[in-house]
CSV table of C-alpha atoms in Angstrom, one decimal:
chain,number,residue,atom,x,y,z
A,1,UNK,CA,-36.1,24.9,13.5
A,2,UNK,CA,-32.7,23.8,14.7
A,3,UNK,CA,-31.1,22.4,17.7
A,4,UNK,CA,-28.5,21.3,18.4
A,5,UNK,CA,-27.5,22.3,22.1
A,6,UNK,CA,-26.3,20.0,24.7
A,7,UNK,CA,-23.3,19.3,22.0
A,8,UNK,CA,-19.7,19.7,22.4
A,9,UNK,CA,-19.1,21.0,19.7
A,10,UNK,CA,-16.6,24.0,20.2
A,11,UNK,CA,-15.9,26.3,17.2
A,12,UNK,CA,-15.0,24.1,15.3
A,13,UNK,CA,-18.3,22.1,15.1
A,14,UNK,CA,-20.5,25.4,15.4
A,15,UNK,CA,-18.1,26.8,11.8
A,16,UNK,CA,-19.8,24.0,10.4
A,17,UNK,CA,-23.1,24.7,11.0
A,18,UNK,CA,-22.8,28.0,10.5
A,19,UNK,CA,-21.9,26.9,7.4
A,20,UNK,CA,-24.9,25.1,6.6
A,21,UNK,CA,-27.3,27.4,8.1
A,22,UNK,CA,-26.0,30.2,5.1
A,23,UNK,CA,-28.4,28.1,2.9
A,24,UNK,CA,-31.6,28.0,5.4
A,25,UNK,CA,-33.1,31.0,4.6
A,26,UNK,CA,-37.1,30.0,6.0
A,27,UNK,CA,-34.9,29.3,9.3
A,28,UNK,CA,-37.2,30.6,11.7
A,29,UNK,CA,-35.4,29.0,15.4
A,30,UNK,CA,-31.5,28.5,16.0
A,31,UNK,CA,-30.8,26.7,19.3
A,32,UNK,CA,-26.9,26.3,20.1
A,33,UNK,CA,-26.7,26.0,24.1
A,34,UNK,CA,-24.4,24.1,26.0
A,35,UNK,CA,-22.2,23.6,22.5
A,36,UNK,CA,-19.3,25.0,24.1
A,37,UNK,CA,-18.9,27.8,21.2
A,38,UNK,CA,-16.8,30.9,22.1
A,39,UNK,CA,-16.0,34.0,20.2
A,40,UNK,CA,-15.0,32.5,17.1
A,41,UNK,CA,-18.0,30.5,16.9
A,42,UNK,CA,-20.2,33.1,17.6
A,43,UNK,CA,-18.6,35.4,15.0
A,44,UNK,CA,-19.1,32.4,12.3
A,45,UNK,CA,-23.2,31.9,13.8
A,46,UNK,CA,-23.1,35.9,12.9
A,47,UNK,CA,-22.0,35.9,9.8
A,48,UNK,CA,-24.7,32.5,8.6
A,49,UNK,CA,-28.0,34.4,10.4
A,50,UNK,CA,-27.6,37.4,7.9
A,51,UNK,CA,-28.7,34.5,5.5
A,52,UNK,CA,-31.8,33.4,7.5
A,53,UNK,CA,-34.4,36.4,7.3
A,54,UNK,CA,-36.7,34.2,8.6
A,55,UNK,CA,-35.0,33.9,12.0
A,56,UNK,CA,-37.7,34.7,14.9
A,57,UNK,CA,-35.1,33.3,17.7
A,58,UNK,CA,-31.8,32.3,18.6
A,59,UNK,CA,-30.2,31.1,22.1
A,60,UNK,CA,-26.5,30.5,22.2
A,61,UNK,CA,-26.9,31.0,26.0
A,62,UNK,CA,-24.5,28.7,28.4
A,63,UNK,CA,-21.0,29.1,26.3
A,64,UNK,CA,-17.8,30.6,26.2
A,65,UNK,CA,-18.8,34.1,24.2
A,66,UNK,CA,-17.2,36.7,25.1
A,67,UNK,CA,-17.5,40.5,23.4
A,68,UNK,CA,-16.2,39.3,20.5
A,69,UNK,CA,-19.0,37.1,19.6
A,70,UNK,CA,-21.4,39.3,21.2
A,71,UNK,CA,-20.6,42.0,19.2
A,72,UNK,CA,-21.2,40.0,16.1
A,73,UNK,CA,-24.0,38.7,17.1
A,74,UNK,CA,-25.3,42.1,17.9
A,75,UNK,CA,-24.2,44.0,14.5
A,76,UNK,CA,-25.9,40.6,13.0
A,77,UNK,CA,-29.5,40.5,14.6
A,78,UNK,CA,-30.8,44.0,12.7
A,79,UNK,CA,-30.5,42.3,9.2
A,80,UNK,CA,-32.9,39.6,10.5
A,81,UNK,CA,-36.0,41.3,10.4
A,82,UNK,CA,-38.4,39.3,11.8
A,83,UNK,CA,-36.1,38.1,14.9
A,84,UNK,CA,-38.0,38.8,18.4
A,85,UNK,CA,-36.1,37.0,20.7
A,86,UNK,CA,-32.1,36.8,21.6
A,87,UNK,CA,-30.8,35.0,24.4
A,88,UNK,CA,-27.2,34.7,25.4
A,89,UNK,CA,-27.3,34.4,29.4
A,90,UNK,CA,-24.6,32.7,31.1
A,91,UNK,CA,-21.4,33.4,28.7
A,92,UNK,CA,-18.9,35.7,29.6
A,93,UNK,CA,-20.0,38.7,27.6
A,94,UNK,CA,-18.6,41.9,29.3
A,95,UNK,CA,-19.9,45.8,28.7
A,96,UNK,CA,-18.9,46.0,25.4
A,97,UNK,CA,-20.6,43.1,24.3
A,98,UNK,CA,-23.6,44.5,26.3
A,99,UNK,CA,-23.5,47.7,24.9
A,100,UNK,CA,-23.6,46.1,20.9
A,101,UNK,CA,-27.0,45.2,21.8
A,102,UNK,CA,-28.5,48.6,23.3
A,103,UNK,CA,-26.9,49.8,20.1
A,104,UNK,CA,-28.6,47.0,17.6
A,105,UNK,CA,-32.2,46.9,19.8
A,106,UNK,CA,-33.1,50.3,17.3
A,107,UNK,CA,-32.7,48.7,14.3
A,108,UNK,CA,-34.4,45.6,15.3
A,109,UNK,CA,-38.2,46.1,14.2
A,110,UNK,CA,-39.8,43.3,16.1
A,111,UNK,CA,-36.9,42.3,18.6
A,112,UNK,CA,-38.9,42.0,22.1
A,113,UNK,CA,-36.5,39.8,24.0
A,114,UNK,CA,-32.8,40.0,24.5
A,115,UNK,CA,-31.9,38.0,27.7
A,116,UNK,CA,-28.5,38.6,28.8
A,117,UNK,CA,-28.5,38.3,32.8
A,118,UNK,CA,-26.9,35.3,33.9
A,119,UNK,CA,-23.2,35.4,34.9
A,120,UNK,CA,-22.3,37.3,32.3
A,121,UNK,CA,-20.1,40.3,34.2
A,122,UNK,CA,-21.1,43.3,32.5
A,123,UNK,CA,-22.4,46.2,34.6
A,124,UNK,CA,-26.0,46.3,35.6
A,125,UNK,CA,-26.2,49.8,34.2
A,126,UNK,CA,-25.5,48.1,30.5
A,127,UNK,CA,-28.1,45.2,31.3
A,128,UNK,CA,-31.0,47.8,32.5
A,129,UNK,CA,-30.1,49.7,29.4
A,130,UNK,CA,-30.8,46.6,27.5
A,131,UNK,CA,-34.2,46.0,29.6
A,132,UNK,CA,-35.0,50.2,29.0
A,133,UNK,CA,-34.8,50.3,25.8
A,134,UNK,CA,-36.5,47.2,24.6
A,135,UNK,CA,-39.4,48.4,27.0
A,136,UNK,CA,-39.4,51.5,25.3
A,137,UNK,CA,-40.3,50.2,22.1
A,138,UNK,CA,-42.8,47.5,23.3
A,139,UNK,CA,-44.9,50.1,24.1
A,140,UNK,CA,-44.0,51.9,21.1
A,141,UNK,CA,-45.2,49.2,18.9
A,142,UNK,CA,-48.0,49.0,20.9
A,143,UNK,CA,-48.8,52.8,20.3
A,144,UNK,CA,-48.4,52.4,16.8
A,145,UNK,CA,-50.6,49.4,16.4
A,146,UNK,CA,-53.6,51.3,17.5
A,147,UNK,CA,-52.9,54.2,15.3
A,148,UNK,CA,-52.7,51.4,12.1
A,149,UNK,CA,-56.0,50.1,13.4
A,150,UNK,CA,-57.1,53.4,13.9
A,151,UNK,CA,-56.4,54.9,10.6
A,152,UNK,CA,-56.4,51.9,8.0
A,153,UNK,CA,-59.1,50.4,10.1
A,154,UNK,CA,-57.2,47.6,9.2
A,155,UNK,CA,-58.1,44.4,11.9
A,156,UNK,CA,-57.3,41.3,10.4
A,157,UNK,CA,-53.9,40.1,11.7
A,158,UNK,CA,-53.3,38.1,8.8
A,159,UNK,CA,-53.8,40.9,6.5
A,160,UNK,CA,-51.1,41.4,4.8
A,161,UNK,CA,-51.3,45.2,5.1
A,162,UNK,CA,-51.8,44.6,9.1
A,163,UNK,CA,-47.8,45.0,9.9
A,164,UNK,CA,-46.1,46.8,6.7
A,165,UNK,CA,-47.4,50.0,7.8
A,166,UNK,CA,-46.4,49.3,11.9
A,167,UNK,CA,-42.9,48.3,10.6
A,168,UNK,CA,-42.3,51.4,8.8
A,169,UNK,CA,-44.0,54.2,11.8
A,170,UNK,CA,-41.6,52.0,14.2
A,171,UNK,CA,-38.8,51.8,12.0
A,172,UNK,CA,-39.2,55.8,11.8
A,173,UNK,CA,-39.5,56.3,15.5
A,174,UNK,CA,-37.1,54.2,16.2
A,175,UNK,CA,-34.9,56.9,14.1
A,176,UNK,CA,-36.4,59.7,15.2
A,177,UNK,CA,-37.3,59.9,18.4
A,178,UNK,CA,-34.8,58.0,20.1
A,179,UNK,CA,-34.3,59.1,23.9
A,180,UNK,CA,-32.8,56.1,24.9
A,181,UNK,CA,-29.8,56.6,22.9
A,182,UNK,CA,-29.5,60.4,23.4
Protein backbone atom coordinates (compact mmCIF):
# COMPACT_ATOMS: atom_id res chain seq x y z
CA UNK A 1 0.00 0.00 0.00
CA UNK A 2 0.61 3.74 -0.04
CA UNK A 3 0.36 6.57 2.17
CA UNK A 4 1.12 9.43 2.05
CA UNK A 5 -1.60 11.71 3.86
CA UNK A 6 -0.96 14.26 6.37
CA UNK A 7 1.36 15.95 3.54
CA UNK A 8 1.09 19.19 2.01
CA UNK A 9 1.62 18.36 -0.92
CA UNK A 10 -0.90 20.27 -3.27
CA UNK A 11 -1.17 19.28 -6.93
CA UNK A 12 1.84 19.67 -7.56
CA UNK A 13 3.27 16.97 -5.25
CA UNK A 14 0.12 14.54 -5.78
CA UNK A 15 1.15 14.96 -10.17
CA UNK A 16 4.09 13.42 -8.95
CA UNK A 17 2.87 10.55 -7.45
CA UNK A 18 0.46 10.07 -9.69
CA UNK A 19 3.10 9.76 -11.77
CA UNK A 20 4.72 7.02 -9.99
CA UNK A 21 1.79 5.11 -9.13
CA UNK A 22 1.20 4.60 -13.32
CA UNK A 23 3.86 1.82 -12.74
CA UNK A 24 2.30 0.09 -9.50
CA UNK A 25 0.05 -2.14 -11.00
CA UNK A 26 -0.25 -4.87 -7.67
CA UNK A 27 -1.19 -1.45 -5.87
CA UNK A 28 -3.87 -2.67 -3.82
CA UNK A 29 -4.37 0.70 -1.06
CA UNK A 30 -3.87 4.55 -2.06
CA UNK A 31 -4.10 6.85 0.91
CA UNK A 32 -3.85 10.68 0.03
CA UNK A 33 -5.78 12.61 3.00
CA UNK A 34 -4.98 15.77 4.37
CA UNK A 35 -2.42 16.33 1.09
CA UNK A 36 -4.20 19.42 0.24
CA UNK A 37 -4.87 18.08 -3.57
CA UNK A 38 -7.71 19.77 -5.44
CA UNK A 39 -9.23 19.15 -8.77
CA UNK A 40 -6.13 19.00 -10.70
CA UNK A 41 -4.72 16.67 -8.46
CA UNK A 42 -7.45 14.46 -8.34
CA UNK A 43 -7.84 14.47 -12.16
CA UNK A 44 -3.89 13.37 -12.35
CA UNK A 45 -4.71 10.39 -9.15
CA UNK A 46 -7.51 9.50 -11.93
CA UNK A 47 -5.67 9.16 -14.68
CA UNK A 48 -2.55 6.78 -12.56
CA UNK A 49 -5.40 4.27 -10.87
CA UNK A 50 -6.44 3.14 -14.40
CA UNK A 51 -2.92 1.64 -14.16
CA UNK A 52 -3.33 -0.18 -10.73
CA UNK A 53 -6.02 -3.05 -11.35
CA UNK A 54 -5.16 -4.12 -8.19
CA UNK A 55 -6.51 -1.23 -6.30
CA UNK A 56 -9.05 -2.56 -3.44
CA UNK A 57 -9.13 1.22 -1.85
CA UNK A 58 -8.49 4.75 -2.13
CA UNK A 59 -9.21 7.83 0.43
CA UNK A 60 -8.43 11.22 -0.84
CA UNK A 61 -10.89 12.40 1.83
CA UNK A 62 -10.07 15.94 3.72
CA UNK A 63 -8.89 18.14 0.39
CA UNK A 64 -9.80 20.71 -1.88
CA UNK A 65 -11.70 18.34 -4.72
CA UNK A 66 -14.28 19.69 -6.10
CA UNK A 67 -16.54 18.11 -9.23
CA UNK A 68 -13.76 18.21 -11.27
CA UNK A 69 -11.73 15.78 -9.55
CA UNK A 70 -14.69 13.86 -8.49
CA UNK A 71 -15.80 13.32 -11.73
CA UNK A 72 -12.49 11.84 -12.71
CA UNK A 73 -12.22 9.98 -10.05
CA UNK A 74 -15.66 8.58 -10.59
CA UNK A 75 -15.26 7.84 -14.54
CA UNK A 76 -11.77 6.26 -13.14
CA UNK A 77 -12.88 3.72 -10.36
CA UNK A 78 -14.95 1.13 -12.96
CA UNK A 79 -11.57 0.21 -14.77
CA UNK A 80 -10.30 -0.93 -11.35
CA UNK A 81 -11.91 -4.00 -10.88
CA UNK A 82 -11.26 -5.23 -7.80
CA UNK A 83 -11.73 -1.66 -5.92
CA UNK A 84 -14.39 -1.97 -2.91
CA UNK A 85 -13.98 1.01 -1.14
CA UNK A 86 -13.87 4.99 -2.09
CA UNK A 87 -13.74 7.54 0.27
CA UNK A 88 -13.77 11.25 -0.43
CA UNK A 89 -15.72 12.89 2.69
CA UNK A 90 -14.88 16.31 3.56
CA UNK A 91 -13.89 18.02 0.10
CA UNK A 92 -16.00 20.31 -1.59
CA UNK A 93 -17.54 17.88 -4.16
CA UNK A 94 -21.00 19.40 -5.25
CA UNK A 95 -24.05 17.35 -7.08
CA UNK A 96 -22.29 16.83 -10.07
CA UNK A 97 -19.47 15.29 -8.64
CA UNK A 98 -22.03 13.21 -6.60
CA UNK A 99 -23.90 12.18 -9.23
CA UNK A 100 -20.44 10.72 -11.31
CA UNK A 101 -20.50 8.23 -8.67
CA UNK A 102 -24.27 6.94 -8.68
CA UNK A 103 -23.34 6.75 -12.37
CA UNK A 104 -19.89 4.72 -11.93
CA UNK A 105 -21.33 2.41 -8.76
CA UNK A 106 -22.95 -0.01 -11.92
CA UNK A 107 -19.91 -0.59 -13.45
CA UNK A 108 -18.04 -1.23 -10.32
CA UNK A 109 -18.25 -5.12 -9.76
CA UNK A 110 -17.07 -5.30 -6.14
CA UNK A 111 -17.35 -1.47 -5.11
CA UNK A 112 -19.18 -1.74 -1.51
CA UNK A 113 -18.13 1.49 -0.05
CA UNK A 114 -18.21 4.99 -1.42
CA UNK A 115 -18.18 7.53 1.57
CA UNK A 116 -18.96 10.92 0.53
CA UNK A 117 -20.86 12.63 3.66
CA UNK A 118 -18.80 15.03 5.31
CA UNK A 119 -19.06 18.66 4.31
CA UNK A 120 -19.11 18.08 1.07
CA UNK A 121 -22.40 20.38 -0.14
CA UNK A 122 -24.12 18.31 -2.47
CA UNK A 123 -27.79 17.49 -1.94
CA UNK A 124 -28.77 14.68 0.32
CA UNK A 125 -30.97 13.34 -2.43
CA UNK A 126 -27.47 12.65 -4.52
CA UNK A 127 -25.78 11.19 -1.26
CA UNK A 128 -28.91 8.72 -0.54
CA UNK A 129 -28.72 7.85 -4.18
CA UNK A 130 -25.12 6.94 -3.56
CA UNK A 131 -26.15 4.85 -0.28
CA UNK A 132 -29.40 3.30 -2.55
CA UNK A 133 -27.69 2.04 -4.95
CA UNK A 134 -24.67 0.53 -3.47
CA UNK A 135 -27.22 -1.24 -1.12
CA UNK A 136 -28.85 -2.51 -3.99
CA UNK A 137 -26.09 -4.37 -5.25
CA UNK A 138 -24.82 -5.62 -1.82
CA UNK A 139 -27.60 -7.61 -1.64
CA UNK A 140 -27.36 -8.43 -5.20
CA UNK A 141 -24.09 -9.94 -4.83
CA UNK A 142 -25.30 -11.50 -2.06
CA UNK A 143 -28.15 -13.14 -4.21
CA UNK A 144 -25.97 -14.24 -6.64
CA UNK A 145 -23.41 -15.81 -4.44
CA UNK A 146 -25.90 -18.40 -3.28
CA UNK A 147 -27.05 -19.15 -6.78
CA UNK A 148 -22.99 -19.83 -7.62
CA UNK A 149 -22.90 -22.04 -4.49
CA UNK A 150 -25.98 -23.33 -5.46
CA UNK A 151 -25.42 -24.42 -8.99
CA UNK A 152 -21.55 -24.93 -9.26
CA UNK A 153 -21.70 -26.25 -5.70
CA UNK A 154 -18.61 -24.44 -5.76
CA UNK A 155 -17.53 -23.54 -1.72
CA UNK A 156 -14.09 -22.98 -1.49
CA UNK A 157 -13.49 -19.15 -1.46
CA UNK A 158 -10.13 -19.51 -2.75
CA UNK A 159 -11.30 -21.44 -5.70
CA UNK A 160 -10.45 -19.82 -8.42
CA UNK A 161 -13.85 -20.47 -10.09
CA UNK A 162 -15.57 -19.20 -6.60
CA UNK A 163 -15.89 -15.36 -8.02
CA UNK A 164 -15.49 -15.45 -12.07
CA UNK A 165 -18.93 -16.70 -12.44
CA UNK A 166 -20.48 -13.99 -9.42
CA UNK A 167 -18.51 -11.26 -11.43
CA UNK A 168 -20.09 -11.93 -14.66
CA UNK A 169 -24.27 -12.69 -13.15
CA UNK A 170 -23.50 -9.15 -11.38
CA UNK A 171 -21.86 -7.60 -14.11
CA UNK A 172 -25.06 -8.66 -16.16
CA UNK A 173 -27.57 -7.51 -13.62
CA UNK A 174 -25.96 -4.73 -13.05
CA UNK A 175 -26.88 -4.05 -16.96
CA UNK A 176 -29.93 -5.38 -16.97
CA UNK A 177 -31.94 -4.87 -14.36
CA UNK A 178 -31.03 -1.61 -13.23
CA UNK A 179 -33.91 0.21 -11.24
CA UNK A 180 -31.83 2.51 -9.66
CA UNK A 181 -30.86 4.27 -12.69
CA UNK A 182 -34.26 4.12 -14.44
Amino acid sequence: YLNISDNPLGDEGVRAIANGIRHCPLLEELYLRKTEMGDEGAVCVADAIVYCPALKTIEVFSNQIRDTGATALASAIPQCPHLTKVDVRFNDIGNRGGQAFVSAIPHCLRLTNVYVRGRNPMDDAVRDRIDDNLEHYRRLEKVWGHIQHLALGVTDPQSPLHRFPIDILTLVARKVYNPLLD
